[in-house]
PDB file of C-alpha atoms in Angstrom:
ATOM      1  CA  MET A   1      22.913 -12.787  12.716  1.00 63.00           C
ATOM      2  CA  GLN A   2      19.890 -12.149  10.596  1.00 82.00           C
ATOM      3  CA  ASN A   3      18.893  -8.545   9.803  1.00 90.00           C
ATOM      4  CA  GLN A   4      15.464  -7.245  10.739  1.00 96.00           C
ATOM      5  CA  ARG A   5      13.043  -7.603   7.911  1.00 97.00           C
ATOM      6  CA  VAL A   6       9.876  -5.996   6.782  1.00 98.00           C
ATOM      7  CA  LEU A   7       7.400  -7.936   4.563  1.00 98.00           C
ATOM      8  CA  VAL A   8       5.689  -6.047   1.610  1.00 98.00           C
ATOM      9  CA  LEU A   9       2.590  -7.961   0.501  1.00 98.00           C
ATOM     10  CA  ASP A  10       1.666  -7.516  -3.210  1.00 97.00           C
ATOM     11  CA  PHE A  11      -1.761  -6.602  -4.260  1.00 96.00           C
ATOM     12  CA  GLY A  12      -1.051  -5.704  -7.797  1.00 93.00           C
ATOM     13  CA  GLY A  13      -0.123  -2.051  -7.280  1.00 90.00           C
ATOM     14  CA  GLN A  14       2.121  -0.197  -9.733  1.00 89.00           C
ATOM     15  CA  TYR A  15       4.382   1.108  -6.929  1.00 92.00           C
ATOM     16  CA  ASN A  16       5.089  -2.097  -5.138  1.00 93.00           C
ATOM     17  CA  GLN A  17       8.816  -2.247  -5.888  1.00 94.00           C
ATOM     18  CA  LEU A  18       8.970   1.495  -5.202  1.00 95.00           C
ATOM     19  CA  ILE A  19       7.815   0.872  -1.760  1.00 97.00           C
ATOM     20  CA  ALA A  20      10.395  -1.835  -1.177  1.00 96.00           C
ATOM     21  CA  ARG A  21      13.110   0.651  -2.463  1.00 95.00           C
ATOM     22  CA  ARG A  22      11.840   3.341  -0.053  1.00 97.00           C
ATOM     23  CA  VAL A  23      12.128   0.855   2.957  1.00 97.00           C
ATOM     24  CA  ARG A  24      15.483  -0.196   1.899  1.00 96.00           C
ATOM     25  CA  GLU A  25      16.440   3.492   1.707  1.00 96.00           C
ATOM     26  CA  CYS A  26      15.664   3.786   5.482  1.00 97.00           C
ATOM     27  CA  ASN A  27      18.262   1.071   6.062  1.00 97.00           C
ATOM     28  CA  VAL A  28      15.684  -1.787   6.655  1.00 97.00           C
ATOM     29  CA  TYR A  29      15.633  -4.937   4.554  1.00 96.00           C
ATOM     30  CA  CYS A  30      12.401  -5.891   2.923  1.00 96.00           C
ATOM     31  CA  GLU A  31      11.074  -8.201   0.297  1.00 96.00           C
ATOM     32  CA  VAL A  32       7.938  -8.181  -1.915  1.00 97.00           C
ATOM     33  CA  LYS A  33       6.087 -11.367  -1.549  1.00 98.00           C
ATOM     34  CA  PRO A  34       2.548 -12.558  -2.933  1.00 97.00           C
ATOM     35  CA  HIS A  35      -0.489 -11.378  -0.950  1.00 97.00           C
ATOM     36  CA  SER A  36      -1.331 -15.252  -0.973  1.00 96.00           C
ATOM     37  CA  MET A  37       1.570 -16.041   1.553  1.00 97.00           C
ATOM     38  CA  THR A  38       0.336 -18.263   4.187  1.00 98.00           C
ATOM     39  CA  ILE A  39       0.335 -17.422   7.959  1.00 98.00           C
ATOM     40  CA  ASP A  40       2.959 -20.080   8.634  1.00 98.00           C
ATOM     41  CA  GLU A  41       5.219 -18.547   5.892  1.00 98.00           C
ATOM     42  CA  ILE A  42       4.736 -15.177   7.457  1.00 98.00           C
ATOM     43  CA  LYS A  43       5.705 -16.419  10.751  1.00 98.00           C
ATOM     44  CA  ALA A  44       8.673 -18.220   9.371  1.00 97.00           C
ATOM     45  CA  TYR A  45       9.709 -14.963   7.538  1.00 97.00           C
ATOM     46  CA  ASP A  46       9.551 -13.120  11.021  1.00 98.00           C
ATOM     47  CA  PRO A  47       8.868  -9.536   9.881  1.00 98.00           C
ATOM     48  CA  ILE A  48       8.971  -6.719  12.320  1.00 98.00           C
ATOM     49  CA  GLY A  49       6.262  -4.965  10.157  1.00 99.00           C
ATOM     50  CA  ILE A  50       3.962  -5.716   7.174  1.00 99.00           C
ATOM     51  CA  ILE A  51       3.082  -3.297   4.529  1.00 99.00           C
ATOM     52  CA  PHE A  52       0.058  -3.915   2.321  1.00 98.00           C
ATOM     53  CA  THR A  53       0.559  -2.448  -1.176  1.00 97.00           C
ATOM     54  CA  GLY A  54      -2.033  -0.772  -3.468  1.00 93.00           C
ATOM     55  CA  GLY A  55      -3.893  -2.370  -6.119  1.00 91.00           C
ATOM     56  CA  PRO A  56      -6.401  -1.761  -8.977  1.00 86.00           C
ATOM     57  CA  GLN A  57      -9.204  -3.701  -7.819  1.00 91.00           C
ATOM     58  CA  SER A  58     -12.022  -3.237  -5.091  1.00 92.00           C
ATOM     59  CA  VAL A  59     -11.849  -5.263  -1.875  1.00 92.00           C
ATOM     60  CA  TYR A  60     -15.564  -6.021  -2.190  1.00 92.00           C
ATOM     61  CA  ALA A  61     -15.247  -7.442  -5.699  1.00 90.00           C
ATOM     62  CA  ALA A  62     -15.470 -11.194  -6.424  1.00 91.00           C
ATOM     63  CA  GLY A  63     -11.887 -12.434  -7.222  1.00 91.00           C
ATOM     64  CA  SER A  64     -10.070  -9.488  -5.511  1.00 94.00           C
ATOM     65  CA  PRO A  65      -6.677 -10.244  -3.843  1.00 95.00           C
ATOM     66  CA  GLN A  66      -7.198 -10.975  -0.088  1.00 95.00           C
ATOM     67  CA  VAL A  67      -5.177 -12.187   2.955  1.00 96.00           C
ATOM     68  CA  ASP A  68      -5.720 -14.741   5.554  1.00 96.00           C
ATOM     69  CA  PRO A  69      -7.517 -12.613   8.411  1.00 96.00           C
ATOM     70  CA  LYS A  70      -5.352 -14.129  10.998  1.00 98.00           C
ATOM     71  CA  ILE A  71      -2.626 -11.897   9.828  1.00 98.00           C
ATOM     72  CA  PHE A  72      -4.332  -9.313  12.069  1.00 98.00           C
ATOM     73  CA  GLU A  73      -3.887 -11.643  15.242  1.00 98.00           C
ATOM     74  CA  LEU A  74       0.147 -12.010  14.867  1.00 98.00           C
ATOM     75  CA  GLY A  75       0.818  -8.968  16.906  1.00 98.00           C
ATOM     76  CA  ILE A  76       2.961  -7.519  13.973  1.00 99.00           C
ATOM     77  CA  PRO A  77       2.438  -3.827  13.013  1.00 99.00           C
ATOM     78  CA  VAL A  78       0.600  -3.352   9.550  1.00 99.00           C
ATOM     79  CA  LEU A  79       0.605  -0.332   7.246  1.00 99.00           C
ATOM     80  CA  GLY A  80      -1.962  -0.365   4.609  1.00 98.00           C
ATOM     81  CA  ILE A  81      -1.547   1.769   1.413  1.00 98.00           C
ATOM     82  CA  CYS A  82      -4.377   2.692  -0.816  1.00 94.00           C
ATOM     83  CA  TYR A  83      -6.025  -0.734  -1.619  1.00 95.00           C
ATOM     84  CA  GLY A  84      -4.194  -2.272   1.534  1.00 96.00           C
ATOM     85  CA  CYS A  85      -5.728   0.428   3.702  1.00 96.00           C
ATOM     86  CA  GLN A  86      -9.219  -0.546   2.467  1.00 96.00           C
ATOM     87  CA  LEU A  87      -8.524  -4.188   2.768  1.00 96.00           C
ATOM     88  CA  MET A  88      -7.497  -3.873   6.493  1.00 97.00           C
ATOM     89  CA  ALA A  89     -10.571  -1.704   7.012  1.00 96.00           C
ATOM     90  CA  HIS A  90     -12.836  -4.210   5.291  1.00 96.00           C
ATOM     91  CA  TYR A  91     -11.476  -7.100   7.320  1.00 96.00           C
ATOM     92  CA  LEU A  92     -11.609  -5.306  10.817  1.00 97.00           C
ATOM     93  CA  GLY A  93     -15.286  -4.202  10.571  1.00 95.00           C
ATOM     94  CA  GLY A  94     -15.183  -1.099   8.439  1.00 94.00           C
ATOM     95  CA  GLU A  95     -17.146  -0.469   5.146  1.00 91.00           C
ATOM     96  CA  VAL A  96     -15.555   0.244   1.792  1.00 91.00           C
ATOM     97  CA  THR A  97     -17.639   1.419  -0.886  1.00 88.00           C
ATOM     98  CA  ALA A  98     -17.414   3.123  -4.343  1.00 85.00           C
ATOM     99  CA  ALA A  99     -16.709   6.994  -4.213  1.00 81.00           C
ATOM    100  CA  GLN A 100     -18.922   9.321  -6.023  1.00 76.00           C
ATOM    101  CA  SER A 101     -17.460  11.467  -8.619  1.00 68.00           C
ATOM    102  CA  ASP A 102     -17.787  14.768  -6.476  1.00 68.00           C
ATOM    103  CA  THR A 103     -17.138  13.034  -3.082  1.00 70.00           C
ATOM    104  CA  ALA A 104     -14.233  10.885  -1.842  1.00 72.00           C
ATOM    105  CA  ARG A 105     -12.835   9.937  -5.248  1.00 75.00           C
ATOM    106  CA  GLU A 106      -9.469  11.669  -5.719  1.00 79.00           C
ATOM    107  CA  TYR A 107      -6.475  11.497  -8.177  1.00 85.00           C
ATOM    108  CA  GLY A 108      -3.343  13.538  -8.186  1.00 78.00           C
ATOM    109  CA  LYS A 109      -1.796  15.884  -5.946  1.00 92.00           C
ATOM    110  CA  THR A 110      -4.103  16.668  -2.968  1.00 94.00           C
ATOM    111  CA  PRO A 111      -3.677  19.044   0.120  1.00 96.00           C
ATOM    112  CA  THR A 112      -4.164  16.668   3.153  1.00 97.00           C
ATOM    113  CA  PHE A 113      -4.745  17.459   6.874  1.00 98.00           C
ATOM    114  CA  PHE A 114      -2.986  15.310   9.424  1.00 98.00           C
ATOM    115  CA  ASP A 115      -3.510  14.500  13.227  1.00 98.00           C
ATOM    116  CA  THR A 116       0.203  14.801  14.159  1.00 98.00           C
ATOM    117  CA  ASP A 117      -0.328  13.044  17.440  1.00 98.00           C
ATOM    118  CA  CYS A 118      -0.509   9.821  15.423  1.00 98.00           C
ATOM    119  CA  ARG A 119       2.969   8.259  15.341  1.00 98.00           C
ATOM    120  CA  LEU A 120       2.833   7.828  11.611  1.00 98.00           C
ATOM    121  CA  PHE A 121       2.735  11.521  11.171  1.00 98.00           C
ATOM    122  CA  LYS A 122       5.010  12.610  14.157  1.00 98.00           C
ATOM    123  CA  GLY A 123       7.142  15.539  13.049  1.00 97.00           C
ATOM    124  CA  LEU A 124       5.120  16.593  10.078  1.00 97.00           C
ATOM    125  CA  PRO A 125       3.266  19.686   9.326  1.00 98.00           C
ATOM    126  CA  GLU A 126      -0.507  19.581   9.898  1.00 98.00           C
ATOM    127  CA  GLU A 127      -1.044  20.107   6.015  1.00 98.00           C
ATOM    128  CA  SER A 128       0.939  18.771   3.137  1.00 97.00           C
ATOM    129  CA  VAL A 129       0.426  17.631  -0.388  1.00 97.00           C
ATOM    130  CA  THR A 130      -0.115  13.996  -0.896  1.00 97.00           C
ATOM    131  CA  TRP A 131      -0.646  11.755  -4.005  1.00 94.00           C
ATOM    132  CA  MET A 132      -4.084  10.170  -4.275  1.00 90.00           C
ATOM    133  CA  SER A 133      -5.195   7.515  -6.820  1.00 83.00           C
ATOM    134  CA  HIS A 134      -8.462   5.825  -5.470  1.00 79.00           C
ATOM    135  CA  GLY A 135     -11.957   5.236  -6.620  1.00 82.00           C
ATOM    136  CA  ASP A 136     -13.173   3.574  -3.614  1.00 87.00           C
ATOM    137  CA  TYR A 137     -13.074   4.903   0.112  1.00 87.00           C
ATOM    138  CA  MET A 138     -13.877   3.920   3.644  1.00 92.00           C
ATOM    139  CA  ALA A 139     -17.437   5.071   4.425  1.00 90.00           C
ATOM    140  CA  LYS A 140     -16.988   3.501   7.946  1.00 94.00           C
ATOM    141  CA  VAL A 141     -13.911   2.939   9.817  1.00 95.00           C
ATOM    142  CA  PRO A 142     -13.406  -0.073  12.102  1.00 96.00           C
ATOM    143  CA  GLU A 143     -14.592   0.709  15.794  1.00 94.00           C
ATOM    144  CA  SER A 144     -11.112   0.424  17.237  1.00 93.00           C
ATOM    145  CA  PHE A 145      -9.504   3.022  14.760  1.00 98.00           C
ATOM    146  CA  ARG A 146      -9.533   6.647  14.876  1.00 97.00           C
ATOM    147  CA  LEU A 147      -9.322   9.137  11.913  1.00 98.00           C
ATOM    148  CA  VAL A 148      -6.025  10.706  11.569  1.00 98.00           C
ATOM    149  CA  ALA A 149      -6.021  12.368   8.107  1.00 98.00           C
ATOM    150  CA  HIS A 150      -8.515  13.974   5.765  1.00 96.00           C
ATOM    151  CA  SER A 151      -8.904  15.962   2.639  1.00 94.00           C
ATOM    152  CA  ALA A 152     -11.521  18.397   1.246  1.00 90.00           C
ATOM    153  CA  ALA A 153     -13.255  15.618  -0.615  1.00 88.00           C
ATOM    154  CA  CYS A 154     -12.432  12.564   1.515  1.00 90.00           C
ATOM    155  CA  PRO A 155     -13.086  12.500   5.240  1.00 92.00           C
ATOM    156  CA  THR A 156     -11.249   9.201   5.793  1.00 93.00           C
ATOM    157  CA  VAL A 157      -7.702   9.514   4.239  1.00 95.00           C
ATOM    158  CA  GLY A 158      -5.991   8.107   7.149  1.00 97.00           C
ATOM    159  CA  ILE A 159      -6.760   5.874   9.994  1.00 98.00           C
ATOM    160  CA  CYS A 160      -4.956   4.060  12.927  1.00 98.00           C
ATOM    161  CA  ASP A 161      -5.321   1.667  15.872  1.00 98.00           C
ATOM    162  CA  GLU A 162      -2.054   2.559  17.724  1.00 97.00           C
ATOM    163  CA  ALA A 163      -2.656  -0.132  20.329  1.00 97.00           C
ATOM    164  CA  ARG A 164      -2.167  -2.725  17.782  1.00 98.00           C
ATOM    165  CA  GLY A 165       0.153  -0.865  15.517  1.00 98.00           C
ATOM    166  CA  PHE A 166      -2.247  -0.824  12.507  1.00 99.00           C
ATOM    167  CA  TYR A 167      -2.215   2.256  10.102  1.00 99.00           C
ATOM    168  CA  GLY A 168      -3.816   2.845   6.807  1.00 98.00           C
ATOM    169  CA  VAL A 169      -3.548   5.686   4.278  1.00 98.00           C
ATOM    170  CA  GLN A 170      -5.518   6.307   1.024  1.00 95.00           C
ATOM    171  CA  PHE A 171      -2.556   8.108  -0.515  1.00 96.00           C
ATOM    172  CA  HIS A 172       0.849   6.949  -1.788  1.00 96.00           C
ATOM    173  CA  PRO A 173       3.596   7.642   0.635  1.00 97.00           C
ATOM    174  CA  GLU A 174       6.132   5.953  -1.432  1.00 96.00           C
ATOM    175  CA  VAL A 175       5.836   8.391  -4.545  1.00 95.00           C
ATOM    176  CA  ASN A 176       7.657  11.757  -4.537  1.00 94.00           C
ATOM    177  CA  HIS A 177       4.765  13.652  -4.969  1.00 95.00           C
ATOM    178  CA  THR A 178       3.721  13.016  -1.388  1.00 96.00           C
ATOM    179  CA  GLU A 179       5.678  15.688   0.243  1.00 97.00           C
ATOM    180  CA  TYR A 180       6.550  14.081   3.486  1.00 97.00           C
ATOM    181  CA  GLY A 181       6.055  10.451   2.336  1.00 97.00           C
ATOM    182  CA  GLN A 182       9.524   9.097   3.085  1.00 98.00           C
ATOM    183  CA  LYS A 183       9.265  10.537   6.645  1.00 98.00           C
ATOM    184  CA  MET A 184       5.946   8.796   7.257  1.00 98.00           C
ATOM    185  CA  LEU A 185       7.596   5.299   6.148  1.00 98.00           C
ATOM    186  CA  HIS A 186      10.486   6.198   8.442  1.00 99.00           C
ATOM    187  CA  ASN A 187       8.074   6.669  11.257  1.00 99.00           C
ATOM    188  CA  PHE A 188       6.336   3.391  10.702  1.00 99.00           C
ATOM    189  CA  LEU A 189       9.431   1.510  10.545  1.00 99.00           C
ATOM    190  CA  TYR A 190      11.295   3.349  13.456  1.00 98.00           C
ATOM    191  CA  GLU A 191       8.489   4.602  15.696  1.00 98.00           C
ATOM    192  CA  VAL A 192       6.042   1.687  15.216  1.00 98.00           C
ATOM    193  CA  CYS A 193       8.088  -1.393  14.364  1.00 98.00           C
ATOM    194  CA  GLY A 194      11.055  -0.586  16.308  1.00 98.00           C
ATOM    195  CA  ALA A 195      13.648  -0.904  13.443  1.00 98.00           C
ATOM    196  CA  LYS A 196      17.306  -0.442  14.207  1.00 96.00           C
ATOM    197  CA  GLY A 197      18.459   0.393  10.756  1.00 94.00           C
ATOM    198  CA  ASP A 198      20.846  -2.647  10.664  1.00 90.00           C
ATOM    199  CA  TRP A 199      20.875  -3.109   6.952  1.00 92.00           C
ATOM    200  CA  THR A 200      22.601  -1.540   3.978  1.00 86.00           C
ATOM    201  CA  MET A 201      22.878  -2.311   0.214  1.00 80.00           C
ATOM    202  CA  GLY A 202      26.533  -3.370   1.039  1.00 80.00           C
ATOM    203  CA  ASP A 203      24.905  -6.178   3.139  1.00 77.00           C
ATOM    204  CA  TYR A 204      22.958  -7.298   0.121  1.00 75.00           C
ATOM    205  CA  MET A 205      25.937  -7.270  -2.192  1.00 80.00           C
ATOM    206  CA  ARG A 206      28.010  -9.304   0.227  1.00 81.00           C
ATOM    207  CA  ALA A 207      25.247 -11.861   0.778  1.00 78.00           C
ATOM    208  CA  SER A 208      24.754 -12.212  -2.980  1.00 79.00           C
ATOM    209  CA  ILE A 209      28.427 -12.805  -3.696  1.00 82.00           C
ATOM    210  CA  GLU A 210      28.684 -15.288  -0.874  1.00 84.00           C
ATOM    211  CA  SER A 211      25.585 -17.209  -2.328  1.00 83.00           C
ATOM    212  CA  ILE A 212      26.951 -17.173  -5.834  1.00 85.00           C
ATOM    213  CA  ARG A 213      30.363 -18.406  -4.596  1.00 85.00           C
ATOM    214  CA  ALA A 214      28.629 -21.300  -2.748  1.00 87.00           C
ATOM    215  CA  LYS A 215      26.559 -22.253  -5.855  1.00 88.00           C
ATOM    216  CA  VAL A 216      29.426 -21.831  -8.430  1.00 88.00           C
ATOM    217  CA  GLY A 217      32.364 -23.112  -6.634  1.00 88.00           C
ATOM    218  CA  ASP A 218      35.232 -23.702  -9.000  1.00 86.00           C
ATOM    219  CA  GLY A 219      32.999 -23.366 -11.933  1.00 85.00           C
ATOM    220  CA  LYS A 220      32.569 -20.365 -14.390  1.00 85.00           C
ATOM    221  CA  VAL A 221      29.609 -17.965 -14.937  1.00 84.00           C
ATOM    222  CA  LEU A 222      28.197 -16.564 -18.069  1.00 85.00           C
ATOM    223  CA  LEU A 223      26.632 -13.081 -17.301  1.00 80.00           C
ATOM    224  CA  ALA A 224      24.470 -11.314 -19.697  1.00 80.00           C
ATOM    225  CA  LEU A 225      24.222  -7.767 -18.579  1.00 76.00           C
ATOM    226  CA  SER A 226      22.116  -4.847 -20.006  1.00 73.00           C
ATOM    227  CA  GLY A 227      22.609  -1.439 -18.425  1.00 66.00           C
ATOM    228  CA  GLY A 228      19.954   0.663 -20.316  1.00 62.00           C
ATOM    229  CA  VAL A 229      17.535   2.613 -18.354  1.00 59.00           C
ATOM    230  CA  ASP A 230      14.538   0.924 -19.867  1.00 60.00           C
ATOM    231  CA  SER A 231      15.972  -2.236 -21.034  1.00 55.00           C
ATOM    232  CA  SER A 232      15.142  -5.623 -19.781  1.00 49.00           C
TER     233      SER A 232
END
């Protein structure tokens, strides 16, 4: 029986693998895949949810990483983080633009205010610190979305279309600097995607061992292992 899976689409952000780690810490299996994954490939992967990562580019810039817009017609919940949030807004009728130095542009620990009626923020305090790192912002949100988070500088920190299971945040819930980030990811997985928590690292280890045994058979294996913290 296959475990439930979440798909993390990579848009070039520095925290992509950390997002995957946080999801797995919630006992949900996930993999990081290229943003260029086709609709047929996504259907075959059969995720219970999709996460768009952050990234260093602007969604309106030529050559910036994009997705097939049909991804929003699959009936699969989506969580957009930073660039991923802006990309979702851009595709669904919002407007993304460069922030000014004194308005909307944010970096670092930022007091943020939440609408806790939103499932993504269920069980959270109405104010907490998040980690921001964005030079663009949503000047206009898509019509079907409502604003569910803001800061002193940026009025569009969080958006959602709960009927379709679409959520976007300008901050990074995956980093420790965001006080309740792991709770937000847990809410997305369990409250929105309907995760059952049917995966553990032990499952991964067993599957890996079985795969290696199937490939190697009676042969021998040469393993080069480096255990340093910063080694490759």
